[in-house]
Structure formats: structure tokens, C-alpha cells
PDB file of C-alpha atoms in Angstrom:
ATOM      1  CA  UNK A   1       8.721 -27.384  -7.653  1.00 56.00           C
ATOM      2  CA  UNK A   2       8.793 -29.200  -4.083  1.00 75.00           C
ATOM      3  CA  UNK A   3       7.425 -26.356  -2.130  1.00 83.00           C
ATOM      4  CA  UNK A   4       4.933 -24.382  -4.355  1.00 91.00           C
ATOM      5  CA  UNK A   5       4.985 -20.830  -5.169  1.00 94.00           C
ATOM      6  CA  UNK A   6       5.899 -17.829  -3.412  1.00 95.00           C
ATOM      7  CA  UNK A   7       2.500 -16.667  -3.387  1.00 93.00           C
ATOM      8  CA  UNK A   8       1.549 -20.059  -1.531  1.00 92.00           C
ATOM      9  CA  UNK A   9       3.828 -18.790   0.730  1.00 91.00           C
ATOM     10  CA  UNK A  10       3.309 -15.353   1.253  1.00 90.00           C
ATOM     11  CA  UNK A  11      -0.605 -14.901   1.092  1.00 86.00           C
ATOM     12  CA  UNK A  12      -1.607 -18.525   2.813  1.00 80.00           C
ATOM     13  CA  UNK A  13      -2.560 -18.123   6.306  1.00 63.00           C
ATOM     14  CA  UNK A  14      -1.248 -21.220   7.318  1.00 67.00           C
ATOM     15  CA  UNK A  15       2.496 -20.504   6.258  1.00 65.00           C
ATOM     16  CA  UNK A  16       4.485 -18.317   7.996  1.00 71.00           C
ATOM     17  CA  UNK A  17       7.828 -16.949   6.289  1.00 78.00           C
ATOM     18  CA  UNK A  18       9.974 -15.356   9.195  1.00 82.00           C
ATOM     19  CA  UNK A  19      11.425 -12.171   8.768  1.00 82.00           C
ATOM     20  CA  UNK A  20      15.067 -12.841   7.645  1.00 84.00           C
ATOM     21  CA  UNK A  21      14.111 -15.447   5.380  1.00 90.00           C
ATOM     22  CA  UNK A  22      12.273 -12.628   3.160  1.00 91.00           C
ATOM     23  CA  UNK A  23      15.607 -10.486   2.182  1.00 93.00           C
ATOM     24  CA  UNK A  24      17.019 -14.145   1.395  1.00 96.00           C
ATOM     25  CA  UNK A  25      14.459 -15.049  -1.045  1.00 97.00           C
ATOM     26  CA  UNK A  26      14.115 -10.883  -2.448  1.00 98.00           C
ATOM     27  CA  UNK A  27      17.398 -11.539  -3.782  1.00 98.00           C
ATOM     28  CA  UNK A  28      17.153 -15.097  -4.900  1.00 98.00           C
ATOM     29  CA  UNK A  29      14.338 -13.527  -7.299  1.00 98.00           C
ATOM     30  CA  UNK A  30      16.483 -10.653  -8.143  1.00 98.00           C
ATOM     31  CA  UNK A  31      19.738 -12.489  -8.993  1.00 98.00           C
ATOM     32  CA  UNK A  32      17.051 -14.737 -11.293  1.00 97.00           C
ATOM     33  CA  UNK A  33      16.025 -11.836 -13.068  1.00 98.00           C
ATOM     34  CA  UNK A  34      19.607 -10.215 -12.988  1.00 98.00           C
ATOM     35  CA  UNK A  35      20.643 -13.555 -14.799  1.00 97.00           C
ATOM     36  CA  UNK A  36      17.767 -13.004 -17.767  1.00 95.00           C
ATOM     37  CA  UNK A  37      18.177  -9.440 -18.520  1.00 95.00           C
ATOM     38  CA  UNK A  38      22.326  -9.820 -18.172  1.00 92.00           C
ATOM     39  CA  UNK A  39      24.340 -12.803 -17.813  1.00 93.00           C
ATOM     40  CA  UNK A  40      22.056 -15.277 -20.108  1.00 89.00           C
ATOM     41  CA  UNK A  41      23.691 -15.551 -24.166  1.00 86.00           C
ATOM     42  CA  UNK A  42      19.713 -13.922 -25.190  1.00 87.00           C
ATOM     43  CA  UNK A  43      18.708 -11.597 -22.514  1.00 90.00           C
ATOM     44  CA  UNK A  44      15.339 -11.666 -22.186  1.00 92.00           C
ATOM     45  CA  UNK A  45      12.444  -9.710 -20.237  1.00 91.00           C
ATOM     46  CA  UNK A  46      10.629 -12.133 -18.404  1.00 93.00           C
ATOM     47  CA  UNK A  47       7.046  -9.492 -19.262  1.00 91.00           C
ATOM     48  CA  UNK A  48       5.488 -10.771 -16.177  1.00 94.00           C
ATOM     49  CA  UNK A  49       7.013 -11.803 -13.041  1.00 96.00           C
ATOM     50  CA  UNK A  50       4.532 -11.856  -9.457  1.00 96.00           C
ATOM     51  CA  UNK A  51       4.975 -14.690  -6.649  1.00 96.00           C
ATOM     52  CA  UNK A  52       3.031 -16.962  -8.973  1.00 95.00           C
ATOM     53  CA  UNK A  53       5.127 -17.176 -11.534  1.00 96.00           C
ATOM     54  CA  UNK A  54       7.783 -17.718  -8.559  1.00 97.00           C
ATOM     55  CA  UNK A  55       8.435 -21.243  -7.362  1.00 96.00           C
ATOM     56  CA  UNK A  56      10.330 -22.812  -4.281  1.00 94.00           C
ATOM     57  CA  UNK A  57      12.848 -25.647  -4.896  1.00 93.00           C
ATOM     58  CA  UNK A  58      13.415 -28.410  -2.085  1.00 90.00           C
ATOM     59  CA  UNK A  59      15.860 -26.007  -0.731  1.00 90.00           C
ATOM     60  CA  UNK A  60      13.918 -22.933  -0.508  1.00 91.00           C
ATOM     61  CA  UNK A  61      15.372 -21.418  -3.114  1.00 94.00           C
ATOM     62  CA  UNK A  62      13.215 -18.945  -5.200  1.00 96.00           C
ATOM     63  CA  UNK A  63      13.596 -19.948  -9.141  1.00 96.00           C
ATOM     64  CA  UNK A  64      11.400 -17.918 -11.995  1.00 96.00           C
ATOM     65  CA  UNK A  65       8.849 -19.675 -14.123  1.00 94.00           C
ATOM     66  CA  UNK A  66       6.262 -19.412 -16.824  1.00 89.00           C
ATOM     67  CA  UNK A  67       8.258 -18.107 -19.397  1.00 80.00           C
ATOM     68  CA  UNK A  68       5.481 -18.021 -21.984  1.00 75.00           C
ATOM     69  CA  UNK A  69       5.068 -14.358 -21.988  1.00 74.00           C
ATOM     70  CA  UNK A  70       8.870 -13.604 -22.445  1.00 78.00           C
ATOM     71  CA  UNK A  71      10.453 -11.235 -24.757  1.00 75.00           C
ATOM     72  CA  UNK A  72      14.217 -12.123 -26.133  1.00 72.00           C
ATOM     73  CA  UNK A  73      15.870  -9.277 -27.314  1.00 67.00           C
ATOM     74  CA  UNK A  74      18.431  -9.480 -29.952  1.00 54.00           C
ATOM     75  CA  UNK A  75      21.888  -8.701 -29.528  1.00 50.00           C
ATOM     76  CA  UNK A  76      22.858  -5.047 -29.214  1.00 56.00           C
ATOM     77  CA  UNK A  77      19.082  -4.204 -28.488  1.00 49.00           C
ATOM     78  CA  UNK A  78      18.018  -3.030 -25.432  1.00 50.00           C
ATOM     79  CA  UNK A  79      13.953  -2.151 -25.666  1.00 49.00           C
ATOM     80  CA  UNK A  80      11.405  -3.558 -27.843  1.00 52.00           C
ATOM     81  CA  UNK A  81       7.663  -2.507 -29.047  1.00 50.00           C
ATOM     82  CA  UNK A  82       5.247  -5.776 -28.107  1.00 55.00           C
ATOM     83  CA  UNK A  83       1.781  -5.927 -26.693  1.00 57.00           C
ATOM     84  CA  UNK A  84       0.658  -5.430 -23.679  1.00 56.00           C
ATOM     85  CA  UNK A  85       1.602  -8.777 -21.552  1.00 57.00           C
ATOM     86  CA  UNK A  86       1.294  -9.563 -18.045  1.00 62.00           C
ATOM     87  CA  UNK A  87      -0.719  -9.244 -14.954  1.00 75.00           C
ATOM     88  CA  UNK A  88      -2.666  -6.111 -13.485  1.00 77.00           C
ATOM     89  CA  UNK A  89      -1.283  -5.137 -10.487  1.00 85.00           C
ATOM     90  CA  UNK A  90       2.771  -5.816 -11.688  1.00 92.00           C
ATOM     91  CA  UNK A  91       2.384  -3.849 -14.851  1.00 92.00           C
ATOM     92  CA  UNK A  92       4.925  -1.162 -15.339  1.00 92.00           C
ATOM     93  CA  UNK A  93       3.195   2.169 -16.743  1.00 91.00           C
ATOM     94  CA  UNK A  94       4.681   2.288 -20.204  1.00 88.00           C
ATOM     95  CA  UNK A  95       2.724  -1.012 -21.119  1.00 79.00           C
ATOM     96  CA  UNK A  96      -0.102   1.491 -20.962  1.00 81.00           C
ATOM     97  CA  UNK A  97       1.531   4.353 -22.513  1.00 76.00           C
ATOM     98  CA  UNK A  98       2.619   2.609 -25.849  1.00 74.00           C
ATOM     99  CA  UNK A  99       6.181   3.274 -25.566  1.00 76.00           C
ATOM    100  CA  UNK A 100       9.588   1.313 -26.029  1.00 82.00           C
ATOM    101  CA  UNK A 101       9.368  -1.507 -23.682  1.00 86.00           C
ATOM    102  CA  UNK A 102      12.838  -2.760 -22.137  1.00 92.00           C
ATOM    103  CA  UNK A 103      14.184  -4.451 -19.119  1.00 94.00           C
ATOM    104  CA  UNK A 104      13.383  -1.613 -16.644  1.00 96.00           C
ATOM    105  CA  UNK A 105       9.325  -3.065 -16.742  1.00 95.00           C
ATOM    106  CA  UNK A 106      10.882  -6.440 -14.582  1.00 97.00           C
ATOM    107  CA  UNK A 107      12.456  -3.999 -12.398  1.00 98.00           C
ATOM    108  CA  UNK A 108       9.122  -2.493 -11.788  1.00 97.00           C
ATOM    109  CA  UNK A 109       7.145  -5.733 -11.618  1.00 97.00           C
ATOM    110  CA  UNK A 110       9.977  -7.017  -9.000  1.00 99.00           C
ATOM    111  CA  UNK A 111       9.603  -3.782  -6.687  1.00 98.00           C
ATOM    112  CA  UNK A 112       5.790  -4.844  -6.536  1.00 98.00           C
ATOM    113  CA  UNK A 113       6.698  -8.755  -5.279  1.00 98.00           C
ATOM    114  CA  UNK A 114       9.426  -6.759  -2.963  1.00 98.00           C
ATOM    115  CA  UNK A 115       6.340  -4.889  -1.543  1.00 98.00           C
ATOM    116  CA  UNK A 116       4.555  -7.942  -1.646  1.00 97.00           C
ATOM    117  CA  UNK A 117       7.392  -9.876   0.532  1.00 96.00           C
ATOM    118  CA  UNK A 118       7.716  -7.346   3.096  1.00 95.00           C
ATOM    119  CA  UNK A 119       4.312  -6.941   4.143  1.00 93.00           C
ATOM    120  CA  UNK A 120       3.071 -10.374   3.382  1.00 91.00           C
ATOM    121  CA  UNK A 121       0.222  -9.262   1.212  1.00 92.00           C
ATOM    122  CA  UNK A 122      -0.856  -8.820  -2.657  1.00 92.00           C
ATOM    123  CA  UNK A 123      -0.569  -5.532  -3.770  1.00 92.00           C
ATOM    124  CA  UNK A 124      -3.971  -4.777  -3.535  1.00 88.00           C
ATOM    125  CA  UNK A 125      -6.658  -5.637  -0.495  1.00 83.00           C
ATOM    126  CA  UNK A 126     -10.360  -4.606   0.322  1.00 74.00           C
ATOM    127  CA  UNK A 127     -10.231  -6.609   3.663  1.00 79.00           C
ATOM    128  CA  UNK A 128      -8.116  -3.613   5.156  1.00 79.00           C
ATOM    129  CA  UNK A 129      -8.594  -1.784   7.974  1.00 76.00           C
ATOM    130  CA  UNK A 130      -8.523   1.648   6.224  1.00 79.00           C
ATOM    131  CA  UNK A 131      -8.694   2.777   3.074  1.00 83.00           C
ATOM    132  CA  UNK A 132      -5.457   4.072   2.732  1.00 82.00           C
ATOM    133  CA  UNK A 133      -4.216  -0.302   3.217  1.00 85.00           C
ATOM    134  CA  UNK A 134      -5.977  -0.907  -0.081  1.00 88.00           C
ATOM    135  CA  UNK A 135      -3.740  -0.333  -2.475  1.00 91.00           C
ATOM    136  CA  UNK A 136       0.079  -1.535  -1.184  1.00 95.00           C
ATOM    137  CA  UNK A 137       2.790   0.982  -2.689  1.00 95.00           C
ATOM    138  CA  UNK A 138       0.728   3.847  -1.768  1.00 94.00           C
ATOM    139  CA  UNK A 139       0.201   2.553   1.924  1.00 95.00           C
ATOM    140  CA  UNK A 140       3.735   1.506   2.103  1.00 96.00           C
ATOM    141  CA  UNK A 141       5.206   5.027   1.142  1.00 96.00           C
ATOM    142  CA  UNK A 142       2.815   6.682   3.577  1.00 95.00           C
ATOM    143  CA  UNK A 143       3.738   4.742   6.508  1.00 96.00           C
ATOM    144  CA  UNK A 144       7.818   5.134   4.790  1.00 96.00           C
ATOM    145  CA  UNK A 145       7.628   9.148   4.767  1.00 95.00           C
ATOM    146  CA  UNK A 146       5.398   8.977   8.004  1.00 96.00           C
ATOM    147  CA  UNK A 147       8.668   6.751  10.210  1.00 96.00           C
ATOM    148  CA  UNK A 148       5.762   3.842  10.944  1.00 96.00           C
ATOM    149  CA  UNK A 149       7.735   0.867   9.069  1.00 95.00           C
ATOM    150  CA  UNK A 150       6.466  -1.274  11.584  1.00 92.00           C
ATOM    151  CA  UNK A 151       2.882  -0.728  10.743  1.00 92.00           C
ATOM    152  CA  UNK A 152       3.956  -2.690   7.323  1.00 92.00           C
ATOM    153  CA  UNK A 153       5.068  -6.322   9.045  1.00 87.00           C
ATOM    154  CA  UNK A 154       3.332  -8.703  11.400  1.00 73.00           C
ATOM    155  CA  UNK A 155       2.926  -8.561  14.944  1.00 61.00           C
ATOM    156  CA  UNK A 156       4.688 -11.818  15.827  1.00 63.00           C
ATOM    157  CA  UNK A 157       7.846 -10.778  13.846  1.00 64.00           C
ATOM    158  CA  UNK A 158       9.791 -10.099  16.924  1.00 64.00           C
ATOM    159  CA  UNK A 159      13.315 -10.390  14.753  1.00 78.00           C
ATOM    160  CA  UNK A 160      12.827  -7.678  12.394  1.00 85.00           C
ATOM    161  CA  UNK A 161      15.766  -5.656  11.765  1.00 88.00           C
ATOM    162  CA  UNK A 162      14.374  -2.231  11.370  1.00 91.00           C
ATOM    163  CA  UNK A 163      17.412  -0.832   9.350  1.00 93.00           C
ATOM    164  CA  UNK A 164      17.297  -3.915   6.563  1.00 93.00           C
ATOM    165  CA  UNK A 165      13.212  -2.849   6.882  1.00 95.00           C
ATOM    166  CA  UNK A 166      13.825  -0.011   6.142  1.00 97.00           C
ATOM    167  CA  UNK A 167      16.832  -0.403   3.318  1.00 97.00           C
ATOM    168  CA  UNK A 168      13.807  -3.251   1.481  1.00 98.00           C
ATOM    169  CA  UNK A 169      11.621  -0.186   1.333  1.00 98.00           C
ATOM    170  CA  UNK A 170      13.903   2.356  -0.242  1.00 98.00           C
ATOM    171  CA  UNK A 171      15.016  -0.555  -2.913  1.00 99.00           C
ATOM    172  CA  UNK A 172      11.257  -1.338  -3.740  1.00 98.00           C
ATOM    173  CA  UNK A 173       9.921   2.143  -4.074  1.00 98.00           C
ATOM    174  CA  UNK A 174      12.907   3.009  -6.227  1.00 98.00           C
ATOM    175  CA  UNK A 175      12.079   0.021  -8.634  1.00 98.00           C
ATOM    176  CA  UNK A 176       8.344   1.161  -8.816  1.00 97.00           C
ATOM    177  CA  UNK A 177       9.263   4.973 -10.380  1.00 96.00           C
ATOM    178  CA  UNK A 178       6.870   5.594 -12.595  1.00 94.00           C
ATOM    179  CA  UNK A 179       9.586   6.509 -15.136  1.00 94.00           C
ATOM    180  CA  UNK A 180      11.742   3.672 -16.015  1.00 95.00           C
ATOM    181  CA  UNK A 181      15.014   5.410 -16.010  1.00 95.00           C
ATOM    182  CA  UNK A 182      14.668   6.344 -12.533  1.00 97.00           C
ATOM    183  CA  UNK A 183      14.448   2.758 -11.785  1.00 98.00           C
ATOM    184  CA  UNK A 184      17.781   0.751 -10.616  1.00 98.00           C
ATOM    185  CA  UNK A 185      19.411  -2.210 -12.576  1.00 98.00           C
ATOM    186  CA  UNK A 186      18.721  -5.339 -11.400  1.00 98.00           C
ATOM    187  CA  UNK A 187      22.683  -5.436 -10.663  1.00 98.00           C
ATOM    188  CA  UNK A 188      22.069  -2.127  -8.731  1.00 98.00           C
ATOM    189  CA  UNK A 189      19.056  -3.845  -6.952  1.00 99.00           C
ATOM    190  CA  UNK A 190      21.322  -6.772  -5.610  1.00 98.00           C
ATOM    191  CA  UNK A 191      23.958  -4.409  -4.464  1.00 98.00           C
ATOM    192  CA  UNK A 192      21.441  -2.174  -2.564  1.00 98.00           C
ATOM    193  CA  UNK A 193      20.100  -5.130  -1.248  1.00 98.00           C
ATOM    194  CA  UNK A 194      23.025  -6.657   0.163  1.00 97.00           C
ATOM    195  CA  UNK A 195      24.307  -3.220   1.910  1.00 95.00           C
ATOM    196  CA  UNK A 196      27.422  -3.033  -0.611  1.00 96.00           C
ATOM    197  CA  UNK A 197      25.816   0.280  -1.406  1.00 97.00           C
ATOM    198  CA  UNK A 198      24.259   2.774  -0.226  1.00 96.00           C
ATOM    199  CA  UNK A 199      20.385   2.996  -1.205  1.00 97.00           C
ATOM    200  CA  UNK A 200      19.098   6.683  -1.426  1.00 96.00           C
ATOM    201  CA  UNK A 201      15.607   7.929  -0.271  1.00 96.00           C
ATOM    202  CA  UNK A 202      13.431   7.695  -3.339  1.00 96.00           C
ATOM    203  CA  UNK A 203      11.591  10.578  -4.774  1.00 90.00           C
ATOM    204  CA  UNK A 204       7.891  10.652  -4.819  1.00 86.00           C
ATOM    205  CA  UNK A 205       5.811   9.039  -8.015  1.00 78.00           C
ATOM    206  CA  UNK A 206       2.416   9.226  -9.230  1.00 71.00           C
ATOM    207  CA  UNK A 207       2.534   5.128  -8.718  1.00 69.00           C
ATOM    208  CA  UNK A 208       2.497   6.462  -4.491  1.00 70.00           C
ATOM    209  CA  UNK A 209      -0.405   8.044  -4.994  1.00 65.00           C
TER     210      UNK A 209
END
């Protein structure tokens, strides 16, 4: 693609993505994904999506790649046994736990690159300034229960809209519940996204912690 990967543009000093570029691009991902588990004759989970695996077209517009990790599920099923497949870091927990994989594992894996796309960094630093930075979801739901959203995006973004902030937070920690039927639909995902509906506050998980 044109104009690289998301991760190009999200962790390369040089680029700068301004702030209401970031919900556009959160749901160009999600309405990919939404397409593969849904709307595609073989739904398929994608097993590993992070801003890598996400490119930008001429147009800015967020497509999903590197399908060589990608489970098709046959009709009328909805979860599969496989391997573990992926990348640390974007890993839903059942890949550890040996259990019925299904589409709820993107969902999870997407609510990390949401995290990711807020704050403009990967999910897990050492060049923080405290400990509690280091690892992203944890930090993120700290500074979300503490009211300090704007701890989570740069200085210079002077047009943040605290509410949407705030709404990109709730959606992302719902998608990274540690159990998977907690988690949203990727159909539920756009709508909270959009403001259609309303997005709840999400309930603590071990993934927090």
C-alpha cells in the first residue's frame, strides 16, 4: 500500500496522526474485520490483527493484510480448536487456555490496536515515565477509573474531543474482557463507535491488572 502501515504511522516520531483522524481509521479497521467475521460468503478470523498487519491505501484508508494466519470457519460454525497463532501482546487469553477459539479473539486483538490508536503507542513500553505506563490497558484503565483521559493523548492535540475520548476508551476496554462473551460484536463495536449507541462503563478484568 501507498502509505505504509498503521504502525508506521502511529509509533514513528516523524508522523503525526491528528486526533480526529484516529476514530476515522478505528472504524475503517473495524468495519474490515466486521466484513471477515460477517458479511464475507466464508467468515473467517483474521488470528492476528496489530497495526502491522494494517496498511494505508492512497486515500488513507485502513485495509487488513497478511492473511496467512487466518482461520475460515465453515458454514453454521462459529468457534474452532487451532494452534496458538499470532503476536504477543494482541493475543486474546483463550489462545493460552486451550479452549474453543472463535471470532471474539479479533475483537480482543482490535481493542489492543484501539488502545494503541488512542495513545499513539504499542501496547507495551519500558521508556515510560512510571511503571504503571509500561504495560498500555492497565495504564489506560487507571487513568479511565481515575477521570485523567488526558494523561493518555499528546500534548499538542489541542482538538481532542474529550467525550469521543472518552466513548474510544469504554469501546476498547470492553473488547479486551478477559472473557470473550463479555466482549462486543464487531457490529456492536461500529455502532458504539459511531454514537448510534450507547457504550456502557466496562467492568474490571484481570487483562487491567
Amino acid at each position: 500500500m501507498s502509505n505504509g502501515s498503521l504502525s508506521q504511522l502511529l509509533f514513528k516520531v516523524e508522523e503525526h496522526l491528528i486526533w480526529k483522524e484516529r476514530l476515522r481509521i478505528a472504524l475503517d479497521i473495524a468495519r474490515g474485520i466486521l466484513y471477515l467475521h460477517e458479511e464475507c460468503e466464508t467468515h473467517i478470523i483474521h488470528c492476528d490483527i496489530k497495526p502491522q498487519n494494517i496498511l494505508m491505501d492512497e486515500f488513507w484508508t485502513a485495509k487488513i493484510s497478511d492473511f496467512g494466519l487466518a482461520k475460515l470457519l465453515m458454514p453454521n460454525q462459529t468457534r474452532s480448536f487451532t494452534r496458538v497463532r499470532g503476536t504477543g501482546g494482541y493475543l486474546a487469553p483463550e489462545w493460552q487456555n486451550n479452549i474453543l477459539i472463535t471470532v471474539k479473539a479479533d475483537v480482543y486483538s482490535f481493542g489492543v490496536v484501539l488502545l494503541e490508536i488512542i495513545c499513539r503507542r504499542s501496547n507495551m513500553e519500558v521508556n515510560v515515565s512510571t511503571t504503571d505506563e509500561i504495560i498500555l490497558s492497565s495504564w489506560v484503565y487507571k487513568c479511565f477509573v481515575a477521570k485523567e483521559l488526558d494523561k493518555l493523548v499528546d500534548d499538542d492535540d489541542e482538538e481532542v474531543d474529550m467525550n469521543k475520548l472518552e466513548k474510544m476508551v469504554k469501546v476498547a476496554l470492553w473488547c479486551i474482557q478477559d472473557e470473550p462473551a463479555l466482549r462486543p460484536s464487531m457490529k456492536n463495536v461500529i455502532l458504539m463507535l459511531e454514537g448510534t449507541v450507547d457504550t456502557p462503563t466496562p467492568p474490571p478484568s484481570l487483562s487491567f491488572s
